[in-house]
PDB file of C-alpha atoms and ligand atoms in Angstrom:
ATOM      1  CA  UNK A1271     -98.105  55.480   3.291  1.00  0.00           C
ATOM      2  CA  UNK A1272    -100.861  55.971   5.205  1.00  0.00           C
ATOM      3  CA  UNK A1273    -103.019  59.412   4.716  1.00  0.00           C
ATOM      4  CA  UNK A1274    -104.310  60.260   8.102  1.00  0.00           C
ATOM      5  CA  UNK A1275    -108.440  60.690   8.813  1.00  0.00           C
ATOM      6  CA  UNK A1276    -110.082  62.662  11.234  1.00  0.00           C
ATOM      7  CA  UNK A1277    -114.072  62.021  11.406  1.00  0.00           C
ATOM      8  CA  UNK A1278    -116.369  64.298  13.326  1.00  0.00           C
ATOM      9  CA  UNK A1279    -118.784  61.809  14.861  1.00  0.00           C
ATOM     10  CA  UNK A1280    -121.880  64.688  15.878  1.00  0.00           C
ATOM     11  CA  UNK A1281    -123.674  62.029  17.395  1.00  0.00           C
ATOM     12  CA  UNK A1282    -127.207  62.876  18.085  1.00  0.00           C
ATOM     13  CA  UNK A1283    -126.705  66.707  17.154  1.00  0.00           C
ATOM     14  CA  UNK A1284    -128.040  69.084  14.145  1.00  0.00           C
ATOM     15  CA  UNK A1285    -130.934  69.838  12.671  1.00  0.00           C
ATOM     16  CA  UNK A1286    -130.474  70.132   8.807  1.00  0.00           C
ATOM     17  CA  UNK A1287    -129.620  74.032   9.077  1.00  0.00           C
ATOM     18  CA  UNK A1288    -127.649  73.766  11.625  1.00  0.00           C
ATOM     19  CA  UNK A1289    -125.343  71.231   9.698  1.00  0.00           C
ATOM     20  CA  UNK A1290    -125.793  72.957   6.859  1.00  0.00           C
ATOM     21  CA  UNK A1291    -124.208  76.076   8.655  1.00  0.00           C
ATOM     22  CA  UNK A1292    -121.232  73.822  10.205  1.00  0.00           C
ATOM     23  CA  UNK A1293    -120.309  72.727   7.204  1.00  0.00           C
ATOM     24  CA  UNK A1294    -120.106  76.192   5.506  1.00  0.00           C
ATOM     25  CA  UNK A1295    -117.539  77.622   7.982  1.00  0.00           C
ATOM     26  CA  UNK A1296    -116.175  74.405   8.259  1.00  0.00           C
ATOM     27  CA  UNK A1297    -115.188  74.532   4.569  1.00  0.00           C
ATOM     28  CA  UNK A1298    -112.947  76.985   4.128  1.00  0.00           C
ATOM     29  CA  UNK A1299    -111.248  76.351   7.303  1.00  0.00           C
ATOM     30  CA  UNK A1300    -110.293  72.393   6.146  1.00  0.00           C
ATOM     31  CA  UNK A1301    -109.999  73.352   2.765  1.00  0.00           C
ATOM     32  CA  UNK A1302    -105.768  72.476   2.742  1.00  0.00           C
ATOM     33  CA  UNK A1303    -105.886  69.768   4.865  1.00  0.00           C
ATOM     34  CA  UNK A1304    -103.378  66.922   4.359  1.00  0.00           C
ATOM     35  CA  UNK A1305    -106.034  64.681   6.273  1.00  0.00           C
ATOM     36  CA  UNK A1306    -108.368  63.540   5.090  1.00  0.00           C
ATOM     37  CA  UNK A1307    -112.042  65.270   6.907  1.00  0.00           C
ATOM     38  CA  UNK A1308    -114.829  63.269   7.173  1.00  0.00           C
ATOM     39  CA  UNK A1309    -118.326  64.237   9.290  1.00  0.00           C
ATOM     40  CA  UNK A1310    -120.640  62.086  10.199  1.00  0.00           C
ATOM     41  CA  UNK A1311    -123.929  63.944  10.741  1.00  0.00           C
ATOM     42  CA  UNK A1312    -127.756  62.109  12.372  1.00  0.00           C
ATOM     43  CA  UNK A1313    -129.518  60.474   9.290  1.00  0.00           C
ATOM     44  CA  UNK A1314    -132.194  63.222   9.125  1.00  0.00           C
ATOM     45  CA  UNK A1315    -129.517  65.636   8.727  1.00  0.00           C
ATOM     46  CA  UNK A1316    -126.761  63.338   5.992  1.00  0.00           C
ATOM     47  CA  UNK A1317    -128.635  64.914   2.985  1.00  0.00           C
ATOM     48  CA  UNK A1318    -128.157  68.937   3.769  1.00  0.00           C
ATOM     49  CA  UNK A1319    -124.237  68.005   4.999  1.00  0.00           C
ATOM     50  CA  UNK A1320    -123.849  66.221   1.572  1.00  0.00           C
ATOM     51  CA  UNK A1321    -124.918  69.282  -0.191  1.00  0.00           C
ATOM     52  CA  UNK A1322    -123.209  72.113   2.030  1.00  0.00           C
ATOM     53  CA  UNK A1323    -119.743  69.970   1.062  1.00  0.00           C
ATOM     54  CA  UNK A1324    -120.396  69.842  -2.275  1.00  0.00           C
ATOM     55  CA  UNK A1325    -116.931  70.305  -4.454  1.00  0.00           C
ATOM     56  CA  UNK A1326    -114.918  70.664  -1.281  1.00  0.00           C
ATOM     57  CA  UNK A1327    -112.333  68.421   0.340  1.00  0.00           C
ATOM     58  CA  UNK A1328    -115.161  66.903   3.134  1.00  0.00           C
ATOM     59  CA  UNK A1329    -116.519  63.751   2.846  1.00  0.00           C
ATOM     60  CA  UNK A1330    -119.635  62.816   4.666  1.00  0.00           C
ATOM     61  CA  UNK A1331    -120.316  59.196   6.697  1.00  0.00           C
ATOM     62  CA  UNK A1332    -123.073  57.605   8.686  1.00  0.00           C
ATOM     63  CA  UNK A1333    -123.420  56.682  12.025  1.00  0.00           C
ATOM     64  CA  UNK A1334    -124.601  53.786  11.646  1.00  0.00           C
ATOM     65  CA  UNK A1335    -126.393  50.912   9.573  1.00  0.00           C
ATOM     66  CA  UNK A1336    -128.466  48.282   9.567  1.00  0.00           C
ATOM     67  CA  UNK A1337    -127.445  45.061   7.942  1.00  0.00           C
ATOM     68  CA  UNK A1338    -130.467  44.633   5.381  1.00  0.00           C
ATOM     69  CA  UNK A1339    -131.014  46.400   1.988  1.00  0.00           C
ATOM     70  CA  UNK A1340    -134.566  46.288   2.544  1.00  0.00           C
ATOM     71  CA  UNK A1341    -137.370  45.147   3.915  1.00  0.00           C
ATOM     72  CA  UNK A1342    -139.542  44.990   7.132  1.00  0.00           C
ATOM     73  CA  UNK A1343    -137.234  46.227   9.658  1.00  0.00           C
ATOM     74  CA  UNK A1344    -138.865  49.681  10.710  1.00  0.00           C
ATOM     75  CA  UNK A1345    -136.811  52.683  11.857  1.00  0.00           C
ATOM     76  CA  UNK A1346    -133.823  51.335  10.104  1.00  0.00           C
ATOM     77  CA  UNK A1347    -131.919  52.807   7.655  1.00  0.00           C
ATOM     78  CA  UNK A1348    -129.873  50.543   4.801  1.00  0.00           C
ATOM     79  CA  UNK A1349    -126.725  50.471   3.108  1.00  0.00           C
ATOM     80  CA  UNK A1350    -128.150  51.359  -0.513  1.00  0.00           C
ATOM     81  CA  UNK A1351    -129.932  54.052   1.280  1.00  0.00           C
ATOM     82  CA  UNK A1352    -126.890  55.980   3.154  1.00  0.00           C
ATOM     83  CA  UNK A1353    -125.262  55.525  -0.807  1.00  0.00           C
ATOM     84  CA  UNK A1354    -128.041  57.213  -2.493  1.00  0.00           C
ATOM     85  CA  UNK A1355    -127.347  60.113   0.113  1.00  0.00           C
ATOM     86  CA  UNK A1356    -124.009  60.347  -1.405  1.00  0.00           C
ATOM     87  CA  UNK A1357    -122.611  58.477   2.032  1.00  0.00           C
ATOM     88  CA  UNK A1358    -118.540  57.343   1.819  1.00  0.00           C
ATOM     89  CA  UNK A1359    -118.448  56.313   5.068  1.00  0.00           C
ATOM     90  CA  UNK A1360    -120.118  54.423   7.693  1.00  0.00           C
ATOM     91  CA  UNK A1361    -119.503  54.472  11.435  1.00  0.00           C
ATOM     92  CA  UNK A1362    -120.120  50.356  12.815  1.00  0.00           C
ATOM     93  CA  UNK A1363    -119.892  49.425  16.475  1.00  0.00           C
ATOM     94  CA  UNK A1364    -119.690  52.615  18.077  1.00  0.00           C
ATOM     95  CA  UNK A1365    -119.883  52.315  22.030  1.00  0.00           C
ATOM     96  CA  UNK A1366    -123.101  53.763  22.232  1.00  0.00           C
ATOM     97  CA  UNK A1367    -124.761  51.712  20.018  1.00  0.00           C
ATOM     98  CA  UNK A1368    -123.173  48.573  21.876  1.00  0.00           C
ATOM     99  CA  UNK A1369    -123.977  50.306  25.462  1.00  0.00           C
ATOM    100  CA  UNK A1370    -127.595  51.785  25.303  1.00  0.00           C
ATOM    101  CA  UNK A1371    -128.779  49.959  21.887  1.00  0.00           C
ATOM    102  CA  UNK A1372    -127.313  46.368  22.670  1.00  0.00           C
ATOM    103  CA  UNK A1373    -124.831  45.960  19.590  1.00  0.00           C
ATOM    104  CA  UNK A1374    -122.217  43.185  19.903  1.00  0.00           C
ATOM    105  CA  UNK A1375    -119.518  41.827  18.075  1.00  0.00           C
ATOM    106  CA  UNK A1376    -122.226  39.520  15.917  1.00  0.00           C
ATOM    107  CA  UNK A1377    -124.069  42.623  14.892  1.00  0.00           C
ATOM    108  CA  UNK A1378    -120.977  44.458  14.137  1.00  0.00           C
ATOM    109  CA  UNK A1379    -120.037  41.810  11.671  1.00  0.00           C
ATOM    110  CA  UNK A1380    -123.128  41.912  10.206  1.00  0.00           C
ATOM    111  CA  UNK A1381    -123.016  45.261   9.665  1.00  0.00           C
ATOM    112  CA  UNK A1382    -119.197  45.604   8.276  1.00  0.00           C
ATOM    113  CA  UNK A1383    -120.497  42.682   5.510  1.00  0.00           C
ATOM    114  CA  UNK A1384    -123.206  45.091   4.705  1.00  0.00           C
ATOM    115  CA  UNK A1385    -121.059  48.246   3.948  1.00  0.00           C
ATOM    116  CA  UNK A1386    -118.852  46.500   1.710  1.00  0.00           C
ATOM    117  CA  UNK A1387    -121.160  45.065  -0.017  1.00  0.00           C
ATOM    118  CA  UNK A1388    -122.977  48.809  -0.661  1.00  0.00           C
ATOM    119  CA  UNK A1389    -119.439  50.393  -1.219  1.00  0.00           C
ATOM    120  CA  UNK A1390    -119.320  52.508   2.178  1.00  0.00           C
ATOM    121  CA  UNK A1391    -116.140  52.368   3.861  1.00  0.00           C
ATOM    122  CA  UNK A1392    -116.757  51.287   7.554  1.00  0.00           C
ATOM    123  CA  UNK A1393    -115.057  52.841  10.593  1.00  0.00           C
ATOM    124  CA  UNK A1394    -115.352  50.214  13.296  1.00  0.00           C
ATOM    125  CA  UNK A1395    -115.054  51.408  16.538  1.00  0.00           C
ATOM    126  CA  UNK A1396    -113.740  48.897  19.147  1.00  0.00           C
ATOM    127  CA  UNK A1397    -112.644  49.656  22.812  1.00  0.00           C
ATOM    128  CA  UNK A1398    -112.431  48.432  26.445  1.00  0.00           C
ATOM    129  CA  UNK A1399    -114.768  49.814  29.202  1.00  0.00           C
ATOM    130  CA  UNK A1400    -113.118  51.591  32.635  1.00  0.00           C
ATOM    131  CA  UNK A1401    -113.675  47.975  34.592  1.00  0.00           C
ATOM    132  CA  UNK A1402    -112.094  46.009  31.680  1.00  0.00           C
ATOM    133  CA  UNK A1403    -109.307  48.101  31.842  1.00  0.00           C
ATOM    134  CA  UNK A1404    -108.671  47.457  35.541  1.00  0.00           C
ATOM    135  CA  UNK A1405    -109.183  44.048  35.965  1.00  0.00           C
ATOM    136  CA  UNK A1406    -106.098  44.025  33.125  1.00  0.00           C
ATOM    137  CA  UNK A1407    -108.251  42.906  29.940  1.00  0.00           C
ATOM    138  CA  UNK A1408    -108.002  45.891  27.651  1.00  0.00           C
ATOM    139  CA  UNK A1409    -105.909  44.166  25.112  1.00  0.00           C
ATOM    140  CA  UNK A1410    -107.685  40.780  25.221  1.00  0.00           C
ATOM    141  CA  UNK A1411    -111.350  42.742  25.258  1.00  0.00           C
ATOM    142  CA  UNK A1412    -110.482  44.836  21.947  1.00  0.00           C
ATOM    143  CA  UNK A1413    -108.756  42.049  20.176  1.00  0.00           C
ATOM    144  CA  UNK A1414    -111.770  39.733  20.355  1.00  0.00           C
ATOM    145  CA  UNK A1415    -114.033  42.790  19.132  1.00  0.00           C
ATOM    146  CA  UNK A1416    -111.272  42.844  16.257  1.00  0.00           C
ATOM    147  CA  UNK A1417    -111.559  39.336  15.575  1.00  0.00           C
ATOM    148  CA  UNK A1418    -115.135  38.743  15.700  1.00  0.00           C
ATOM    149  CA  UNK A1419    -115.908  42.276  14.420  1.00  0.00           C
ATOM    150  CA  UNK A1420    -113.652  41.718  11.497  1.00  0.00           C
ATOM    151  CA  UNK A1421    -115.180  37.889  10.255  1.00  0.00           C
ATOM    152  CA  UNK A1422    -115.305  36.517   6.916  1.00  0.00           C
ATOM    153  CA  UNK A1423    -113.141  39.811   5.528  1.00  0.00           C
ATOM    154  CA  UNK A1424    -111.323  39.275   2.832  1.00  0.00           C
ATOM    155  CA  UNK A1425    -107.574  40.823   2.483  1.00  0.00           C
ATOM    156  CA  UNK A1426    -108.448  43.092  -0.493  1.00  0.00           C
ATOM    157  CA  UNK A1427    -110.869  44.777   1.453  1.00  0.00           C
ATOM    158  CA  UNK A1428    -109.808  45.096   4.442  1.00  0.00           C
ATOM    159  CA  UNK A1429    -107.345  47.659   2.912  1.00  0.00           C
ATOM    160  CA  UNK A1430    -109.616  49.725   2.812  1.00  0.00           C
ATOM    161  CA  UNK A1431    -110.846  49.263   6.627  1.00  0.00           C
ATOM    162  CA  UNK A1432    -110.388  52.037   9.189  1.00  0.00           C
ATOM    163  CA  UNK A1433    -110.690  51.193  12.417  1.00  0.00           C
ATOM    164  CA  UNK A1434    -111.293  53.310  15.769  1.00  0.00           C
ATOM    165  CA  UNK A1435    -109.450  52.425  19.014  1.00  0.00           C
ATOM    166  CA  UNK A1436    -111.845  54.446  21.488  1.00  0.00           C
ATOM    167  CA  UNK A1437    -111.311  53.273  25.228  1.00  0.00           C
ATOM    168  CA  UNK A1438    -115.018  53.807  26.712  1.00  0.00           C
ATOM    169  CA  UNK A1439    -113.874  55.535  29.617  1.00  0.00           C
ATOM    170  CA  UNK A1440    -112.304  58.002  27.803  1.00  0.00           C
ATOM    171  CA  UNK A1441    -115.744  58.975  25.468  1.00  0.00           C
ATOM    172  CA  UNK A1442    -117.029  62.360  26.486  1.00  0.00           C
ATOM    173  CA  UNK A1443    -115.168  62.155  30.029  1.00  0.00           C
ATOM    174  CA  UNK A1444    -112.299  64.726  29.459  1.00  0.00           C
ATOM    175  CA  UNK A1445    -110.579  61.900  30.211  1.00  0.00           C
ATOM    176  CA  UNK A1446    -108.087  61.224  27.093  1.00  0.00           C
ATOM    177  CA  UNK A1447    -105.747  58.113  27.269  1.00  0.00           C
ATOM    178  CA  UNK A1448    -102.090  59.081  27.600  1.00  0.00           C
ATOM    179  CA  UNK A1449    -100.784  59.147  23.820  1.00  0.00           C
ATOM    180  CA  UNK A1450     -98.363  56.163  25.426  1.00  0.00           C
ATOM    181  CA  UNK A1451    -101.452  54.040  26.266  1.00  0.00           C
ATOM    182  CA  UNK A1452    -103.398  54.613  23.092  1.00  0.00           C
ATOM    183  CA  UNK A1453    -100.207  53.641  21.063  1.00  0.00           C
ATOM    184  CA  UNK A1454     -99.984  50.670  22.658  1.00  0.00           C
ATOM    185  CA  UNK A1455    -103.669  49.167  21.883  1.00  0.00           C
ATOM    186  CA  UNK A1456    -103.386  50.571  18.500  1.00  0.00           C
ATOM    187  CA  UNK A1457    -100.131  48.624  18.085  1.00  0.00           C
ATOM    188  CA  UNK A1458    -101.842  45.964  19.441  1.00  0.00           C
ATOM    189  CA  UNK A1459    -104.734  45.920  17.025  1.00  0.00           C
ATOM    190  CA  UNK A1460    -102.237  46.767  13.948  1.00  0.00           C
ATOM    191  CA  UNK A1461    -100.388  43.199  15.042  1.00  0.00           C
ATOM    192  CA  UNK A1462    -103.525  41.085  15.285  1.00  0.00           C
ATOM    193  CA  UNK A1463    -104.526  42.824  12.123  1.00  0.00           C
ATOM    194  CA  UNK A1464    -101.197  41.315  10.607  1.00  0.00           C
ATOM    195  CA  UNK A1465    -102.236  38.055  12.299  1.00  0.00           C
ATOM    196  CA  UNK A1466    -105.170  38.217  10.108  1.00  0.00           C
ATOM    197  CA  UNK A1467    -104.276  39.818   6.971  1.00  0.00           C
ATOM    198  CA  UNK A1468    -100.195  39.735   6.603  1.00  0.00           C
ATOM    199  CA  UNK A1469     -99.187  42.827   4.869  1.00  0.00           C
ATOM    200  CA  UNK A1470    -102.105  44.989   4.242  1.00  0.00           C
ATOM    201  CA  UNK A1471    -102.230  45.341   8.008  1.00  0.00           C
ATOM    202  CA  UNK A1472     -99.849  48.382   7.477  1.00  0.00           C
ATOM    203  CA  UNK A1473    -101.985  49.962   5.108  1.00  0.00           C
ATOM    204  CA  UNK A1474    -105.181  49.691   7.234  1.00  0.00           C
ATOM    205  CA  UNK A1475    -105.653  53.010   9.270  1.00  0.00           C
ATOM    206  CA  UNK A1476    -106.252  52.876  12.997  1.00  0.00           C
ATOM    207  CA  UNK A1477    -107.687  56.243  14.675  1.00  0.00           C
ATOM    208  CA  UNK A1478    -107.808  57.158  18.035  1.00  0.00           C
ATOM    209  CA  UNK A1479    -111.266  58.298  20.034  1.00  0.00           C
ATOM    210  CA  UNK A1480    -112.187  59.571  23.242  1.00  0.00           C
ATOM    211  CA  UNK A1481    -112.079  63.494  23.841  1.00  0.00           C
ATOM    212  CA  UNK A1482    -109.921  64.578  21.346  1.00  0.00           C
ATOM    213  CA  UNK A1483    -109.063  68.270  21.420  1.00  0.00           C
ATOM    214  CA  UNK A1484    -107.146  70.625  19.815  1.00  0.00           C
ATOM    215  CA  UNK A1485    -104.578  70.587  22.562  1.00  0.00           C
ATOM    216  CA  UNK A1486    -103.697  66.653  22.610  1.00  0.00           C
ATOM    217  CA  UNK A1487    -104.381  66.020  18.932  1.00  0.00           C
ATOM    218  CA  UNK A1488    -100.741  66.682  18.103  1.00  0.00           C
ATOM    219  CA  UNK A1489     -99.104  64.030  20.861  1.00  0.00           C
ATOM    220  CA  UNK A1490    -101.543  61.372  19.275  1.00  0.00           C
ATOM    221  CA  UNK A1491    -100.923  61.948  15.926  1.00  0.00           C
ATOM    222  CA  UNK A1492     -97.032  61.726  16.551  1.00  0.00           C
ATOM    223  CA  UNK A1493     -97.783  58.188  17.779  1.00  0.00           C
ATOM    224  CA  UNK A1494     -96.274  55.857  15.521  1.00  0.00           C
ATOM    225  CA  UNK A1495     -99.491  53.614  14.829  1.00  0.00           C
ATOM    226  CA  UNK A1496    -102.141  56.135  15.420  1.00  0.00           C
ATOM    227  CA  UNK A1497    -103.367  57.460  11.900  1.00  0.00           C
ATOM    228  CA  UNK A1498    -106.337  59.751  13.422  1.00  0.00           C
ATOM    229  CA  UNK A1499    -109.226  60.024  15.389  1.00  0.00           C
ATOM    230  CA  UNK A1500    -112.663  60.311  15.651  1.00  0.00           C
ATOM    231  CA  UNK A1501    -113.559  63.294  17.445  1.00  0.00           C
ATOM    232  CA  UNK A1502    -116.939  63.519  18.890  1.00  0.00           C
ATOM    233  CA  UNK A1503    -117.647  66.681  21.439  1.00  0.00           C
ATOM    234  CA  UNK A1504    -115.196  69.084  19.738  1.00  0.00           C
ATOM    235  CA  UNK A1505    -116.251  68.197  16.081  1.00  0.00           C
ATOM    236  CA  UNK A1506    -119.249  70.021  17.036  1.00  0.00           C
ATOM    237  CA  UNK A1507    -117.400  73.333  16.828  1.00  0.00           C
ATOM    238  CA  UNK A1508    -116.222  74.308  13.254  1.00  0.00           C
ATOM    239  CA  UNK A1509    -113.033  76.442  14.291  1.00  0.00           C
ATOM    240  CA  UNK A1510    -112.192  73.642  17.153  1.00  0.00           C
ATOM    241  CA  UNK A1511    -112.504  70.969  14.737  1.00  0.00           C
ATOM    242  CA  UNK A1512    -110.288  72.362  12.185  1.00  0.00           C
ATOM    243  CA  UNK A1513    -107.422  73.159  14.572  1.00  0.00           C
ATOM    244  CA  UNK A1514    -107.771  69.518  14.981  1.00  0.00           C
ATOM    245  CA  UNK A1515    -107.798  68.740  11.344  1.00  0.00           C
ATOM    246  CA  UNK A1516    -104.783  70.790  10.209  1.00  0.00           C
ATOM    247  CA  UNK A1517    -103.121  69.677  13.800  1.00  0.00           C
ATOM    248  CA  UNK A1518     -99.720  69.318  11.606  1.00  0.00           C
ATOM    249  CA  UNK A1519     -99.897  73.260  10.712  1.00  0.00           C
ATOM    250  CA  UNK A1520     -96.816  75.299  11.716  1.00  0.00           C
TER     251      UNK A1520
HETATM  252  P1  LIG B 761    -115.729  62.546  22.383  1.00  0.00           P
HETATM  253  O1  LIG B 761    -116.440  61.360  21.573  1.00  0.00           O
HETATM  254  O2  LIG B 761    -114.685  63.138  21.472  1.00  0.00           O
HETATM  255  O3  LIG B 761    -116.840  63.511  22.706  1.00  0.00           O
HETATM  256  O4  LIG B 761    -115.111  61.930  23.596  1.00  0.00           O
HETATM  257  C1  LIG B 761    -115.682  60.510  20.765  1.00  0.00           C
HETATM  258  C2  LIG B 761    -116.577  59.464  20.150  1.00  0.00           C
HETATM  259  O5  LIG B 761    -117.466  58.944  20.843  1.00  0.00           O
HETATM  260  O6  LIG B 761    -116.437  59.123  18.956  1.00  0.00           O
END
């Protein structure tokens, strides 16, 4: 009952041609995907990725947002803006933005209230850091950044929520969890999202992050709980990210 999603997070990569020239072999490649494919290119470059998918199966996100419509806030970029790009999704609380651009849980809400409120679906990424991990917190770290992240919403809409279990240590590292290990936070997350929202917990998608590749997409995806993932380095490469797409190709 859940339709799977794999996102292409291209962080701070593209110029408008080059994303313009992603998308175009990416197109054909995707194009009978059960997935659903999502990319979320820089701002500058959102506009030229909207209009290289045009009339295929890719939808097109954000990276971010900031929590305003408008107003004096400068260098930041609004929820009615990202939807007058032709935005469906919106990335919110990615590591990055909570390690090198001081994001926390408060911000995060902020920012989740926002995208409903323009009609963007928000990916929330959540996720313990290496240390965490050791000193045996992983599960109590992520499900306060579920909690807190997750304030104030509503049961209807959080139906529509996807959320991104990405472990910090494994971001960019080569370092994947173990399918096992992932399972087990996302099961986690799914229970305190029943916690918070009874049933529609089941229908809220959970995806997996943190150096996905074509060759482990398939052990993650047969993971009971995990419904995805958010692929950052290899979504960079159209033929690489489509093996990871259509990873349930014979
Ligand atoms: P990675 O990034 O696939 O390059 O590890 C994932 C992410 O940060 O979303």
């Amino acid at each position: 009952m859940r339709r799977p999603i794999i996102a292409g997070n291209w962080k701070m990569h593209n110029t408008t041609a080059e994303a313009r020239d992603l998308v175009t072999l990416l197109r054909p490649l995707v194009g009978k995907a059960g997935a659903e494919v999502v990319v979320c290119p820089p701002f500058t470059a959102i506009a030229a990725t909207v209009n290289a998918a045009s009339g295929s199966n890719i939808s097109v996100g954000a990276q971010d947002l900031f929590w305003e419509d408008k107003g004096a806030y400068t260098g930041e970029v609004s929820g009615p803006m990202l939807r007058d790009l032709g935005c469906r999704y919106v990335i919110i609380g990615h590591s990055e933005r909570r390690q090198y651009f001081g994001e926390t849980d408060a911000t995060v809400n902020k920012k989740l209230l926002a995208a409903y409120r323009n009609k963007l679906l928000p990916i929330v990424c959540v996720g313990e850091t290496l240390a965490e991990r050791e000193a045996g917190h992983a599960l109590e770290v992520v499900g306060r950044q579920v909690r807190e992240g997750l304030k104030g919403l509503e049961p209807d809409q959080a139906r529509d929520l996807v959320v991104a279990y990405e472990p910090v240590w494994a971001i960019g590292t080569g370092r994947t969890a173990t399918a096992a290990d992932a399972q087990e936070v996302i099961a986690f997350i799914r229970r305190t999202l029943a916690e918070m929202y009874g049933e529609v917990a089941r229908a809220i998608r959970i995806q997996y992050g943190g150096s996905v590749k074509p060759g482990n997409i398939v052990e993650l995806m047969d993971q009971p709980d995990i419904d995805g993932a958010l692929v950052g380095g290899a979504s960079l490469d159209a033929v690489s990210f489509a093996a990871i797409v259509n990873y349930d190709e014979k």
